Amino acid sequence: PVMSDPAPPVPATAANTPRHPWVPPAGDSPVSVMNSLTGTKVPLVPASGGTFKWYICGPTVYDAAHLGHARNYISFDVIRRILTDFFGFDVHLQMNITDIDDKIIAKAVAAGVEFRTVASENETAFLKDLHDLNIRPPTFLTRISEYIPETVAYIQRLIDNNAAYVASSSVYFNVAAFSASPHHAYAKLEPWSAGNTALLNEGEGAGGAPATG
């Protein structure tokens, strides 16, 4: 018989990652979407009547928007229009602008201006880009600078509950404590990204310490 080399390890993917239990909401919907928690298509049922409350992460405004931003917001705008214009749902879309960040501060220091100047100029340019691309504006636009006390209080609650810790003048999510709790595995974006330190480091910013595992 012809012997073959042992098969390489199968990487963790959507197809072979164990799924978490999920309790579907009551009701039905003409729209089905992929549920990343279960790996199956499920009806998209609004939590309240015919209204969807949708949060979308806006940009960190340290520089001009690029093609990747355009692709992202055009894609979500198309989905929003399908839900509202075709299926008749009411969509309340909230977008947050990150206007305080290590990259913003570093760019402001290099330019010799206040960080608010860098953030404001790039936010204005970003919103103009959305308009020029015929992307509908969000229902609500918020900025992290408007919610500093609430953010600090929330982070303190995480620290008090051992869900975060202080190190190197920064606060970090306690991945070990989270992963040790039942039915949890910390991963960025997708469950099968657990342990991918490259993805974690990508989100740390210029002032963060690199993840080690």
PDB file of C-alpha atoms in Angstrom, residues 33-111:
ATOM      1  CA  VAL A  33     -28.657  36.163   9.084  1.00  0.00           C
ATOM      2  CA  MET A  34     -25.596  34.111   9.983  1.00  0.00           C
ATOM      3  CA  ASN A  35     -25.290  33.755  13.759  1.00  0.00           C
ATOM      4  CA  SER A  36     -21.564  33.622  14.550  1.00  0.00           C
ATOM      5  CA  LEU A  37     -22.334  32.117  17.959  1.00  0.00           C
ATOM      6  CA  THR A  38     -24.088  29.064  16.515  1.00  0.00           C
ATOM      7  CA  GLY A  39     -22.634  28.945  13.008  1.00  0.00           C
ATOM      8  CA  THR A  40     -26.133  28.743  11.509  1.00  0.00           C
ATOM      9  CA  LYS A  41     -28.602  31.051   9.804  1.00  0.00           C
ATOM     10  CA  VAL A  42     -31.311  32.304  12.146  1.00  0.00           C
ATOM     11  CA  PRO A  43     -34.257  34.718  11.808  1.00  0.00           C
ATOM     12  CA  LEU A  44     -33.317  38.335  12.519  1.00  0.00           C
ATOM     13  CA  VAL A  45     -35.937  39.252  15.113  1.00  0.00           C
ATOM     14  CA  PRO A  46     -35.998  42.797  16.562  1.00  0.00           C
ATOM     15  CA  ALA A  47     -35.912  42.994  20.347  1.00  0.00           C
ATOM     16  CA  SER A  48     -38.610  45.676  20.278  1.00  0.00           C
ATOM     17  CA  GLY A  49     -41.423  45.601  17.714  1.00  0.00           C
ATOM     18  CA  GLY A  50     -40.142  46.509  14.271  1.00  0.00           C
ATOM     19  CA  THR A  51     -37.160  48.519  15.515  1.00  0.00           C
ATOM     20  CA  PHE A  52     -33.523  47.497  15.410  1.00  0.00           C
ATOM     21  CA  LYS A  53     -31.040  49.274  17.689  1.00  0.00           C
ATOM     22  CA  TRP A  54     -27.749  48.980  15.848  1.00  0.00           C
ATOM     23  CA  TYR A  55     -24.326  50.023  17.154  1.00  0.00           C
ATOM     24  CA  ILE A  56     -21.506  50.448  14.666  1.00  0.00           C
ATOM     25  CA  CYS A  57     -17.940  51.285  15.562  1.00  0.00           C
ATOM     26  CA  GLY A  58     -16.773  54.480  13.912  1.00  0.00           C
ATOM     27  CA  PRO A  59     -13.159  55.342  13.100  1.00  0.00           C
ATOM     28  CA  THR A  60     -10.280  56.365  15.320  1.00  0.00           C
ATOM     29  CA  VAL A  61      -9.759  59.787  13.786  1.00  0.00           C
ATOM     30  CA  TYR A  62      -5.973  60.104  13.751  1.00  0.00           C
ATOM     31  CA  ASP A  63      -5.699  60.268   9.956  1.00  0.00           C
ATOM     32  CA  ALA A  64      -7.714  60.471   6.752  1.00  0.00           C
ATOM     33  CA  ALA A  65     -10.108  57.645   5.894  1.00  0.00           C
ATOM     34  CA  HIS A  66      -8.979  55.072   3.319  1.00  0.00           C
ATOM     35  CA  LEU A  67     -10.530  52.547   0.961  1.00  0.00           C
ATOM     36  CA  GLY A  68     -10.984  49.997   3.734  1.00  0.00           C
ATOM     37  CA  HIS A  69     -13.180  52.446   5.644  1.00  0.00           C
ATOM     38  CA  ALA A  70     -15.249  53.054   2.518  1.00  0.00           C
ATOM     39  CA  ARG A  71     -15.757  49.337   1.960  1.00  0.00           C
ATOM     40  CA  ASN A  72     -16.853  48.851   5.574  1.00  0.00           C
ATOM     41  CA  TYR A  73     -19.374  51.671   5.784  1.00  0.00           C
ATOM     42  CA  ILE A  74     -20.789  51.132   2.285  1.00  0.00           C
ATOM     43  CA  SER A  75     -21.421  47.463   3.157  1.00  0.00           C
ATOM     44  CA  PHE A  76     -23.283  48.344   6.339  1.00  0.00           C
ATOM     45  CA  ASP A  77     -25.213  51.098   4.565  1.00  0.00           C
ATOM     46  CA  VAL A  78     -26.432  48.597   1.968  1.00  0.00           C
ATOM     47  CA  ILE A  79     -27.629  46.258   4.742  1.00  0.00           C
ATOM     48  CA  ARG A  80     -29.302  49.161   6.524  1.00  0.00           C
ATOM     49  CA  ARG A  81     -31.121  50.214   3.357  1.00  0.00           C
ATOM     50  CA  ILE A  82     -32.330  46.668   2.717  1.00  0.00           C
ATOM     51  CA  LEU A  83     -33.728  46.461   6.254  1.00  0.00           C
ATOM     52  CA  THR A  84     -35.422  49.877   6.082  1.00  0.00           C
ATOM     53  CA  ASP A  85     -36.396  50.370   2.443  1.00  0.00           C
ATOM     54  CA  PHE A  86     -37.233  46.801   1.424  1.00  0.00           C
ATOM     55  CA  PHE A  87     -38.363  45.075   4.623  1.00  0.00           C
ATOM     56  CA  GLY A  88     -39.764  48.172   6.349  1.00  0.00           C
ATOM     57  CA  PHE A  89     -37.835  47.912   9.607  1.00  0.00           C
ATOM     58  CA  ASP A  90     -36.979  50.988  11.648  1.00  0.00           C
ATOM     59  CA  VAL A  91     -33.215  51.112  12.272  1.00  0.00           C
ATOM     60  CA  HIS A  92     -31.727  53.306  14.998  1.00  0.00           C
ATOM     61  CA  LEU A  93     -28.043  53.381  14.110  1.00  0.00           C
ATOM     62  CA  GLN A  94     -25.512  54.707  16.611  1.00  0.00           C
ATOM     63  CA  MET A  95     -21.925  55.352  15.579  1.00  0.00           C
ATOM     64  CA  ASN A  96     -19.125  56.165  18.005  1.00  0.00           C
ATOM     65  CA  ILE A  97     -16.058  58.217  17.092  1.00  0.00           C
ATOM     66  CA  THR A  98     -12.837  57.441  18.963  1.00  0.00           C
ATOM     67  CA  ASP A  99     -11.396  60.935  19.329  1.00  0.00           C
ATOM     68  CA  ILE A 100      -8.892  60.174  22.122  1.00  0.00           C
ATOM     69  CA  ASP A 101      -6.253  57.560  21.350  1.00  0.00           C
ATOM     70  CA  ASP A 102      -2.491  56.969  21.484  1.00  0.00           C
ATOM     71  CA  LYS A 103      -2.191  57.516  17.729  1.00  0.00           C
ATOM     72  CA  ILE A 104      -4.107  60.804  17.881  1.00  0.00           C
ATOM     73  CA  ILE A 105      -1.952  62.080  20.737  1.00  0.00           C
ATOM     74  CA  ALA A 106       1.274  61.021  19.003  1.00  0.00           C
ATOM     75  CA  LYS A 107       0.267  62.784  15.796  1.00  0.00           C
ATOM     76  CA  ALA A 108      -0.724  65.929  17.689  1.00  0.00           C
ATOM     77  CA  VAL A 109       2.625  66.024  19.519  1.00  0.00           C
ATOM     78  CA  ALA A 110       4.498  65.590  16.240  1.00  0.00           C
ATOM     79  CA  ALA A 111       2.498  68.426  14.641  1.00  0.00           C
TER      80      ALA A 111
END
